[in-house]
PDB file of C-alpha atoms in Angstrom:
ATOM      1  CA  UNK A   1     158.701  96.265 154.185  1.00 52.00           C
ATOM      2  CA  UNK A   2     158.307 100.044 154.094  1.00 73.00           C
ATOM      3  CA  UNK A   3     157.377 101.917 157.233  1.00 84.00           C
ATOM      4  CA  UNK A   4     153.827 103.275 157.562  1.00 92.00           C
ATOM      5  CA  UNK A   5     153.263 106.945 156.724  1.00 95.00           C
ATOM      6  CA  UNK A   6     151.774 107.484 160.193  1.00 97.00           C
ATOM      7  CA  UNK A   7     153.131 105.549 163.146  1.00 97.00           C
ATOM      8  CA  UNK A   8     151.161 105.388 166.396  1.00 97.00           C
ATOM      9  CA  UNK A   9     153.250 104.203 169.316  1.00 97.00           C
ATOM     10  CA  UNK A  10     152.205 103.566 172.910  1.00 96.00           C
ATOM     11  CA  UNK A  11     154.972 104.958 175.122  1.00 96.00           C
ATOM     12  CA  UNK A  12     153.263 103.603 178.259  1.00 94.00           C
ATOM     13  CA  UNK A  13     151.622 105.370 181.198  1.00 96.00           C
ATOM     14  CA  UNK A  14     149.086 107.120 178.978  1.00 97.00           C
ATOM     15  CA  UNK A  15     151.541 108.702 176.506  1.00 98.00           C
ATOM     16  CA  UNK A  16     150.937 108.163 172.786  1.00 98.00           C
ATOM     17  CA  UNK A  17     153.336 109.230 170.051  1.00 98.00           C
ATOM     18  CA  UNK A  18     152.162 109.978 166.519  1.00 98.00           C
ATOM     19  CA  UNK A  19     155.013 110.175 164.022  1.00 98.00           C
ATOM     20  CA  UNK A  20     154.524 111.492 160.493  1.00 97.00           C
ATOM     21  CA  UNK A  21     157.135 109.781 158.319  1.00 96.00           C
ATOM     22  CA  UNK A  22     156.282 110.136 154.650  1.00 94.00           C
ATOM     23  CA  UNK A  23     159.845 110.443 153.414  1.00 93.00           C
ATOM     24  CA  UNK A  24     158.856 110.560 149.754  1.00 92.00           C
ATOM     25  CA  UNK A  25     156.719 113.703 150.137  1.00 91.00           C
ATOM     26  CA  UNK A  26     158.469 115.206 153.212  1.00 93.00           C
ATOM     27  CA  UNK A  27     155.251 114.899 155.234  1.00 94.00           C
ATOM     28  CA  UNK A  28     153.308 117.054 152.797  1.00 91.00           C
ATOM     29  CA  UNK A  29     149.521 116.941 153.029  1.00 91.00           C
ATOM     30  CA  UNK A  30     148.955 114.082 150.615  1.00 89.00           C
ATOM     31  CA  UNK A  31     145.645 112.256 150.733  1.00 88.00           C
ATOM     32  CA  UNK A  32     147.410 109.320 152.384  1.00 92.00           C
ATOM     33  CA  UNK A  33     148.934 111.462 155.137  1.00 93.00           C
ATOM     34  CA  UNK A  34     145.654 113.310 155.766  1.00 92.00           C
ATOM     35  CA  UNK A  35     143.692 110.065 155.996  1.00 93.00           C
ATOM     36  CA  UNK A  36     146.375 108.525 158.192  1.00 95.00           C
ATOM     37  CA  UNK A  37     146.420 111.429 160.614  1.00 96.00           C
ATOM     38  CA  UNK A  38     142.636 111.641 160.744  1.00 95.00           C
ATOM     39  CA  UNK A  39     142.270 107.925 161.401  1.00 96.00           C
ATOM     40  CA  UNK A  40     145.020 107.893 164.019  1.00 97.00           C
ATOM     41  CA  UNK A  41     143.511 110.775 165.985  1.00 97.00           C
ATOM     42  CA  UNK A  42     140.094 109.106 165.757  1.00 96.00           C
ATOM     43  CA  UNK A  43     141.645 106.039 167.393  1.00 97.00           C
ATOM     44  CA  UNK A  44     143.229 108.190 170.104  1.00 97.00           C
ATOM     45  CA  UNK A  45     139.965 110.032 170.727  1.00 97.00           C
ATOM     46  CA  UNK A  46     138.188 106.727 171.388  1.00 96.00           C
ATOM     47  CA  UNK A  47     140.811 105.618 173.887  1.00 96.00           C
ATOM     48  CA  UNK A  48     140.016 105.912 177.572  1.00 96.00           C
ATOM     49  CA  UNK A  49     143.641 105.311 178.573  1.00 96.00           C
ATOM     50  CA  UNK A  50     145.502 107.968 176.602  1.00 98.00           C
ATOM     51  CA  UNK A  51     146.405 111.076 178.616  1.00 98.00           C
ATOM     52  CA  UNK A  52     148.681 112.988 176.265  1.00 98.00           C
ATOM     53  CA  UNK A  53     149.740 112.861 172.598  1.00 98.00           C
ATOM     54  CA  UNK A  54     153.108 113.766 171.066  1.00 98.00           C
ATOM     55  CA  UNK A  55     152.872 114.687 167.376  1.00 98.00           C
ATOM     56  CA  UNK A  56     156.211 114.710 165.590  1.00 98.00           C
ATOM     57  CA  UNK A  57     157.894 114.234 162.221  1.00 98.00           C
ATOM     58  CA  UNK A  58     161.135 112.643 161.080  1.00 97.00           C
ATOM     59  CA  UNK A  59     164.703 113.949 160.685  1.00 95.00           C
ATOM     60  CA  UNK A  60     164.567 117.528 159.334  1.00 95.00           C
ATOM     61  CA  UNK A  61     160.853 117.589 158.513  1.00 97.00           C
ATOM     62  CA  UNK A  62     157.792 118.138 160.636  1.00 97.00           C
ATOM     63  CA  UNK A  63     155.395 118.849 157.769  1.00 95.00           C
ATOM     64  CA  UNK A  64     155.848 120.469 154.355  1.00 92.00           C
ATOM     65  CA  UNK A  65     152.241 121.624 154.090  1.00 87.00           C
ATOM     66  CA  UNK A  66     150.046 121.451 151.012  1.00 77.00           C
ATOM     67  CA  UNK A  67     151.070 119.687 147.824  1.00 67.00           C
ATOM     68  CA  UNK A  68     150.891 121.183 144.335  1.00 65.00           C
ATOM     69  CA  UNK A  69     148.012 118.835 143.547  1.00 66.00           C
ATOM     70  CA  UNK A  70     146.045 119.998 146.582  1.00 59.00           C
ATOM     71  CA  UNK A  71     146.561 123.643 145.650  1.00 60.00           C
ATOM     72  CA  UNK A  72     145.395 123.018 142.100  1.00 57.00           C
ATOM     73  CA  UNK A  73     142.330 121.157 143.396  1.00 56.00           C
ATOM     74  CA  UNK A  74     141.656 124.134 145.647  1.00 54.00           C
ATOM     75  CA  UNK A  75     141.819 126.482 142.669  1.00 51.00           C
ATOM     76  CA  UNK A  76     139.569 124.146 140.682  1.00 52.00           C
ATOM     77  CA  UNK A  77     136.974 124.127 143.453  1.00 53.00           C
ATOM     78  CA  UNK A  78     137.263 120.379 144.053  1.00 50.00           C
ATOM     79  CA  UNK A  79     137.458 120.993 147.794  1.00 51.00           C
ATOM     80  CA  UNK A  80     137.538 123.845 150.284  1.00 51.00           C
ATOM     81  CA  UNK A  81     139.697 124.657 153.281  1.00 50.00           C
ATOM     82  CA  UNK A  82     136.793 123.299 155.330  1.00 49.00           C
ATOM     83  CA  UNK A  83     136.955 119.870 153.667  1.00 47.00           C
ATOM     84  CA  UNK A  84     140.026 118.631 155.530  1.00 61.00           C
ATOM     85  CA  UNK A  85     140.141 119.874 159.095  1.00 78.00           C
ATOM     86  CA  UNK A  86     143.762 119.179 159.982  1.00 88.00           C
ATOM     87  CA  UNK A  87     143.957 122.028 162.487  1.00 83.00           C
ATOM     88  CA  UNK A  88     141.043 120.542 164.340  1.00 90.00           C
ATOM     89  CA  UNK A  89     142.891 117.285 165.009  1.00 95.00           C
ATOM     90  CA  UNK A  90     144.933 118.693 167.885  1.00 97.00           C
ATOM     91  CA  UNK A  91     142.348 121.289 168.889  1.00 96.00           C
ATOM     92  CA  UNK A  92     139.516 118.769 169.216  1.00 96.00           C
ATOM     93  CA  UNK A  93     141.574 115.967 170.698  1.00 97.00           C
ATOM     94  CA  UNK A  94     140.220 115.529 174.246  1.00 98.00           C
ATOM     95  CA  UNK A  95     143.671 115.222 175.819  1.00 98.00           C
ATOM     96  CA  UNK A  96     146.660 117.592 175.552  1.00 98.00           C
ATOM     97  CA  UNK A  97     148.691 117.428 172.339  1.00 98.00           C
ATOM     98  CA  UNK A  98     152.399 118.323 172.176  1.00 98.00           C
ATOM     99  CA  UNK A  99     153.799 119.220 168.748  1.00 98.00           C
ATOM    100  CA  UNK A 100     157.463 118.216 168.768  1.00 98.00           C
ATOM    101  CA  UNK A 101     158.430 120.176 165.643  1.00 98.00           C
ATOM    102  CA  UNK A 102     162.004 118.951 165.326  1.00 97.00           C
ATOM    103  CA  UNK A 103     161.952 119.670 161.598  1.00 97.00           C
ATOM    104  CA  UNK A 104     160.699 122.286 159.172  1.00 97.00           C
ATOM    105  CA  UNK A 105     157.078 123.382 159.409  1.00 97.00           C
ATOM    106  CA  UNK A 106     155.998 124.987 156.142  1.00 94.00           C
ATOM    107  CA  UNK A 107     152.655 126.658 155.421  1.00 92.00           C
ATOM    108  CA  UNK A 108     149.900 124.433 156.731  1.00 91.00           C
ATOM    109  CA  UNK A 109     152.556 122.263 158.342  1.00 94.00           C
ATOM    110  CA  UNK A 110     153.464 125.121 160.666  1.00 96.00           C
ATOM    111  CA  UNK A 111     149.800 125.835 161.375  1.00 95.00           C
ATOM    112  CA  UNK A 112     149.240 122.163 162.205  1.00 96.00           C
ATOM    113  CA  UNK A 113     151.827 122.414 164.977  1.00 97.00           C
ATOM    114  CA  UNK A 114     150.490 125.747 166.207  1.00 97.00           C
ATOM    115  CA  UNK A 115     147.123 124.165 167.005  1.00 97.00           C
ATOM    116  CA  UNK A 116     148.736 121.861 169.566  1.00 98.00           C
ATOM    117  CA  UNK A 117     148.428 122.666 173.265  1.00 98.00           C
ATOM    118  CA  UNK A 118     152.232 122.772 173.515  1.00 98.00           C
ATOM    119  CA  UNK A 119     154.605 123.501 170.636  1.00 98.00           C
ATOM    120  CA  UNK A 120     158.349 122.893 170.700  1.00 98.00           C
ATOM    121  CA  UNK A 121     160.580 124.156 167.879  1.00 98.00           C
ATOM    122  CA  UNK A 122     164.138 123.410 166.747  1.00 98.00           C
ATOM    123  CA  UNK A 123     166.698 126.189 166.463  1.00 98.00           C
ATOM    124  CA  UNK A 124     167.966 124.908 163.111  1.00 97.00           C
ATOM    125  CA  UNK A 125     164.597 124.281 161.445  1.00 98.00           C
ATOM    126  CA  UNK A 126     162.574 126.624 159.233  1.00 97.00           C
ATOM    127  CA  UNK A 127     159.022 127.765 159.975  1.00 97.00           C
ATOM    128  CA  UNK A 128     156.817 129.792 157.689  1.00 95.00           C
ATOM    129  CA  UNK A 129     153.217 130.737 156.918  1.00 94.00           C
ATOM    130  CA  UNK A 130     153.837 131.270 153.218  1.00 90.00           C
ATOM    131  CA  UNK A 131     150.449 131.310 151.451  1.00 85.00           C
ATOM    132  CA  UNK A 132     150.894 134.901 150.300  1.00 86.00           C
ATOM    133  CA  UNK A 133     153.871 133.838 148.180  1.00 85.00           C
ATOM    134  CA  UNK A 134     151.299 132.199 145.916  1.00 78.00           C
ATOM    135  CA  UNK A 135     148.851 135.058 145.776  1.00 77.00           C
ATOM    136  CA  UNK A 136     146.136 133.884 148.135  1.00 79.00           C
ATOM    137  CA  UNK A 137     145.356 134.334 151.799  1.00 85.00           C
ATOM    138  CA  UNK A 138     145.977 131.692 154.497  1.00 88.00           C
ATOM    139  CA  UNK A 139     143.439 129.077 155.515  1.00 88.00           C
ATOM    140  CA  UNK A 140     143.205 126.198 157.989  1.00 89.00           C
ATOM    141  CA  UNK A 141     142.504 128.667 160.786  1.00 93.00           C
ATOM    142  CA  UNK A 142     145.940 130.281 160.445  1.00 94.00           C
ATOM    143  CA  UNK A 143     144.642 133.855 160.663  1.00 95.00           C
ATOM    144  CA  UNK A 144     143.030 133.004 163.989  1.00 95.00           C
ATOM    145  CA  UNK A 145     145.436 130.659 165.722  1.00 96.00           C
ATOM    146  CA  UNK A 146     148.767 132.270 164.797  1.00 97.00           C
ATOM    147  CA  UNK A 147     147.986 135.688 166.353  1.00 97.00           C
ATOM    148  CA  UNK A 148     146.731 133.904 169.479  1.00 96.00           C
ATOM    149  CA  UNK A 149     149.836 131.754 169.806  1.00 96.00           C
ATOM    150  CA  UNK A 150     152.598 134.018 168.503  1.00 96.00           C
ATOM    151  CA  UNK A 151     151.248 137.473 169.286  1.00 95.00           C
ATOM    152  CA  UNK A 152     149.599 139.731 166.716  1.00 96.00           C
ATOM    153  CA  UNK A 153     152.689 141.605 165.498  1.00 97.00           C
ATOM    154  CA  UNK A 154     154.819 138.582 164.680  1.00 97.00           C
ATOM    155  CA  UNK A 155     151.900 136.607 163.245  1.00 97.00           C
ATOM    156  CA  UNK A 156     150.905 139.525 161.022  1.00 97.00           C
ATOM    157  CA  UNK A 157     154.476 139.815 159.767  1.00 97.00           C
ATOM    158  CA  UNK A 158     154.754 136.090 159.093  1.00 96.00           C
ATOM    159  CA  UNK A 159     151.516 135.914 157.122  1.00 95.00           C
ATOM    160  CA  UNK A 160     151.806 139.172 155.163  1.00 95.00           C
ATOM    161  CA  UNK A 161     155.478 138.772 154.248  1.00 95.00           C
ATOM    162  CA  UNK A 162     155.348 134.964 153.879  1.00 93.00           C
ATOM    163  CA  UNK A 163     158.956 134.986 155.097  1.00 95.00           C
ATOM    164  CA  UNK A 164     160.774 131.944 156.457  1.00 96.00           C
ATOM    165  CA  UNK A 165     162.267 131.995 159.956  1.00 97.00           C
ATOM    166  CA  UNK A 166     164.730 129.714 161.686  1.00 98.00           C
ATOM    167  CA  UNK A 167     163.663 128.606 165.132  1.00 98.00           C
ATOM    168  CA  UNK A 168     166.663 130.472 166.548  1.00 98.00           C
ATOM    169  CA  UNK A 169     165.392 133.734 165.025  1.00 97.00           C
ATOM    170  CA  UNK A 170     161.886 133.183 166.378  1.00 97.00           C
ATOM    171  CA  UNK A 171     163.397 132.563 169.812  1.00 97.00           C
ATOM    172  CA  UNK A 172     165.149 135.940 169.633  1.00 96.00           C
ATOM    173  CA  UNK A 173     161.840 137.526 168.617  1.00 95.00           C
ATOM    174  CA  UNK A 174     160.334 136.295 171.885  1.00 95.00           C
ATOM    175  CA  UNK A 175     158.148 133.492 170.554  1.00 95.00           C
ATOM    176  CA  UNK A 176     156.357 131.849 173.513  1.00 95.00           C
ATOM    177  CA  UNK A 177     157.353 128.317 172.455  1.00 96.00           C
ATOM    178  CA  UNK A 178     160.275 126.299 173.741  1.00 97.00           C
ATOM    179  CA  UNK A 179     163.100 126.384 171.159  1.00 98.00           C
ATOM    180  CA  UNK A 180     165.877 123.817 171.475  1.00 98.00           C
ATOM    181  CA  UNK A 181     168.586 122.187 169.385  1.00 98.00           C
ATOM    182  CA  UNK A 182     166.926 119.656 167.086  1.00 97.00           C
ATOM    183  CA  UNK A 183     168.148 116.663 169.045  1.00 97.00           C
ATOM    184  CA  UNK A 184     166.602 118.069 172.216  1.00 98.00           C
ATOM    185  CA  UNK A 185     163.064 118.627 170.884  1.00 98.00           C
ATOM    186  CA  UNK A 186     161.675 115.117 171.274  1.00 98.00           C
ATOM    187  CA  UNK A 187     163.314 114.495 174.693  1.00 98.00           C
ATOM    188  CA  UNK A 188     161.742 117.744 175.949  1.00 98.00           C
ATOM    189  CA  UNK A 189     158.380 116.647 174.564  1.00 98.00           C
ATOM    190  CA  UNK A 190     158.717 113.271 176.297  1.00 98.00           C
ATOM    191  CA  UNK A 191     159.626 114.943 179.584  1.00 98.00           C
ATOM    192  CA  UNK A 192     156.600 117.227 179.354  1.00 98.00           C
ATOM    193  CA  UNK A 193     154.331 114.356 178.341  1.00 98.00           C
ATOM    194  CA  UNK A 194     155.350 112.278 181.343  1.00 97.00           C
ATOM    195  CA  UNK A 195     154.706 115.225 183.645  1.00 98.00           C
ATOM    196  CA  UNK A 196     151.221 115.651 182.191  1.00 98.00           C
ATOM    197  CA  UNK A 197     150.543 111.917 182.353  1.00 98.00           C
ATOM    198  CA  UNK A 198     151.007 111.987 186.137  1.00 98.00           C
ATOM    199  CA  UNK A 199     147.688 113.861 186.355  1.00 98.00           C
ATOM    200  CA  UNK A 200     144.261 112.181 186.318  1.00 98.00           C
ATOM    201  CA  UNK A 201     142.914 111.842 182.774  1.00 98.00           C
ATOM    202  CA  UNK A 202     139.500 113.236 183.690  1.00 98.00           C
ATOM    203  CA  UNK A 203     141.106 116.385 185.085  1.00 98.00           C
ATOM    204  CA  UNK A 204     143.286 116.828 181.988  1.00 98.00           C
ATOM    205  CA  UNK A 205     140.261 116.505 179.699  1.00 98.00           C
ATOM    206  CA  UNK A 206     138.164 118.862 181.824  1.00 98.00           C
ATOM    207  CA  UNK A 207     140.830 121.556 182.002  1.00 98.00           C
ATOM    208  CA  UNK A 208     141.647 121.359 178.287  1.00 98.00           C
ATOM    209  CA  UNK A 209     137.940 121.699 177.455  1.00 98.00           C
ATOM    210  CA  UNK A 210     137.858 124.853 179.556  1.00 98.00           C
ATOM    211  CA  UNK A 211     141.074 126.345 178.161  1.00 98.00           C
ATOM    212  CA  UNK A 212     140.340 125.820 174.459  1.00 97.00           C
ATOM    213  CA  UNK A 213     136.553 125.988 174.605  1.00 97.00           C
ATOM    214  CA  UNK A 214     136.358 129.524 173.231  1.00 96.00           C
ATOM    215  CA  UNK A 215     138.753 128.659 170.383  1.00 95.00           C
ATOM    216  CA  UNK A 216     136.635 125.649 169.417  1.00 95.00           C
ATOM    217  CA  UNK A 217     133.512 127.813 169.437  1.00 96.00           C
ATOM    218  CA  UNK A 218     135.034 130.585 167.313  1.00 95.00           C
ATOM    219  CA  UNK A 219     136.863 128.429 164.773  1.00 92.00           C
ATOM    220  CA  UNK A 220     133.920 127.694 162.413  1.00 91.00           C
ATOM    221  CA  UNK A 221     133.198 131.405 161.958  1.00 93.00           C
ATOM    222  CA  UNK A 222     136.891 132.197 161.444  1.00 92.00           C
ATOM    223  CA  UNK A 223     137.225 129.436 158.866  1.00 90.00           C
ATOM    224  CA  UNK A 224     134.219 130.846 156.982  1.00 90.00           C
ATOM    225  CA  UNK A 225     135.942 134.232 156.881  1.00 92.00           C
ATOM    226  CA  UNK A 226     139.154 132.643 155.576  1.00 88.00           C
ATOM    227  CA  UNK A 227     137.208 130.831 152.861  1.00 86.00           C
ATOM    228  CA  UNK A 228     135.592 134.121 151.817  1.00 88.00           C
ATOM    229  CA  UNK A 229     139.020 135.812 151.641  1.00 87.00           C
ATOM    230  CA  UNK A 230     140.423 132.930 149.622  1.00 81.00           C
ATOM    231  CA  UNK A 231     137.562 133.098 147.136  1.00 79.00           C
ATOM    232  CA  UNK A 232     138.299 136.791 146.601  1.00 83.00           C
ATOM    233  CA  UNK A 233     142.067 136.498 146.307  1.00 78.00           C
ATOM    234  CA  UNK A 234     142.058 133.358 144.157  1.00 72.00           C
ATOM    235  CA  UNK A 235     140.187 135.278 141.465  1.00 71.00           C
ATOM    236  CA  UNK A 236     143.304 137.385 141.035  1.00 68.00           C
ATOM    237  CA  UNK A 237     145.812 134.514 141.170  1.00 61.00           C
ATOM    238  CA  UNK A 238     147.079 132.506 138.204  1.00 55.00           C
ATOM    239  CA  UNK A 239     146.660 128.834 139.044  1.00 47.00           C
ATOM    240  CA  UNK A 240     149.405 127.938 136.567  1.00 49.00           C
ATOM    241  CA  UNK A 241     151.940 129.791 138.680  1.00 50.00           C
ATOM    242  CA  UNK A 242     151.281 127.730 141.794  1.00 50.00           C
ATOM    243  CA  UNK A 243     154.309 125.814 143.032  1.00 50.00           C
ATOM    244  CA  UNK A 244     154.460 123.367 145.935  1.00 41.00           C
ATOM    245  CA  UNK A 245     154.159 125.152 149.270  1.00 39.00           C
ATOM    246  CA  UNK A 246     156.754 122.722 150.570  1.00 39.00           C
ATOM    247  CA  UNK A 247     159.488 124.319 148.469  1.00 40.00           C
ATOM    248  CA  UNK A 248     161.705 126.838 150.275  1.00 38.00           C
TER     249      UNK A 248
END
């Protein structure tokens, strides 16, 4: 029996672990992975026992971002960036979310992790916001959340150049995320999760609401601006030249 694409595990004492493990597509944003993540976070959001969530991938992959099919559907107007709110999963989760990014985070996969309340990277893994390699501007709230989390200068460089960075290089650049050897990422996430889970759930929810409230309020307007930019830039991009964003 094959393993599920999304595994939800109760680690006890209010800690839940969500593992993305689509080995065929390297955790790319297939319809199955999107639906699985959305349904899993809906289950977590209904729980009154969960205090903290760890979101992680498998082996050398956190998430490979959008698929070729999704990009072509985007060009064809079959859906918009607003249709599948992956960034909002961590942002709108009532309890703290830790992104244990032990593997590569590419394009939207990197943005997905950046929306978490805590993000932990691996020194060996590759992280990139690479939309501009394909001729169009970033979506999913990237232009808003990356400058807030990484600092404007580094975020601007990442998005404009679409360059790939090892976690070790980002650490040297002063990124405000913990950066560890790959094998240490999940243990650090577990340690942090257990520390958070010692606090009362009501207090965790209340404080998170306060800390991210302004981001939640501003996100819809920022997404609208990203959609407008995409509509402009896509007019000058050849859809036939689009390759999978998961390729490095």
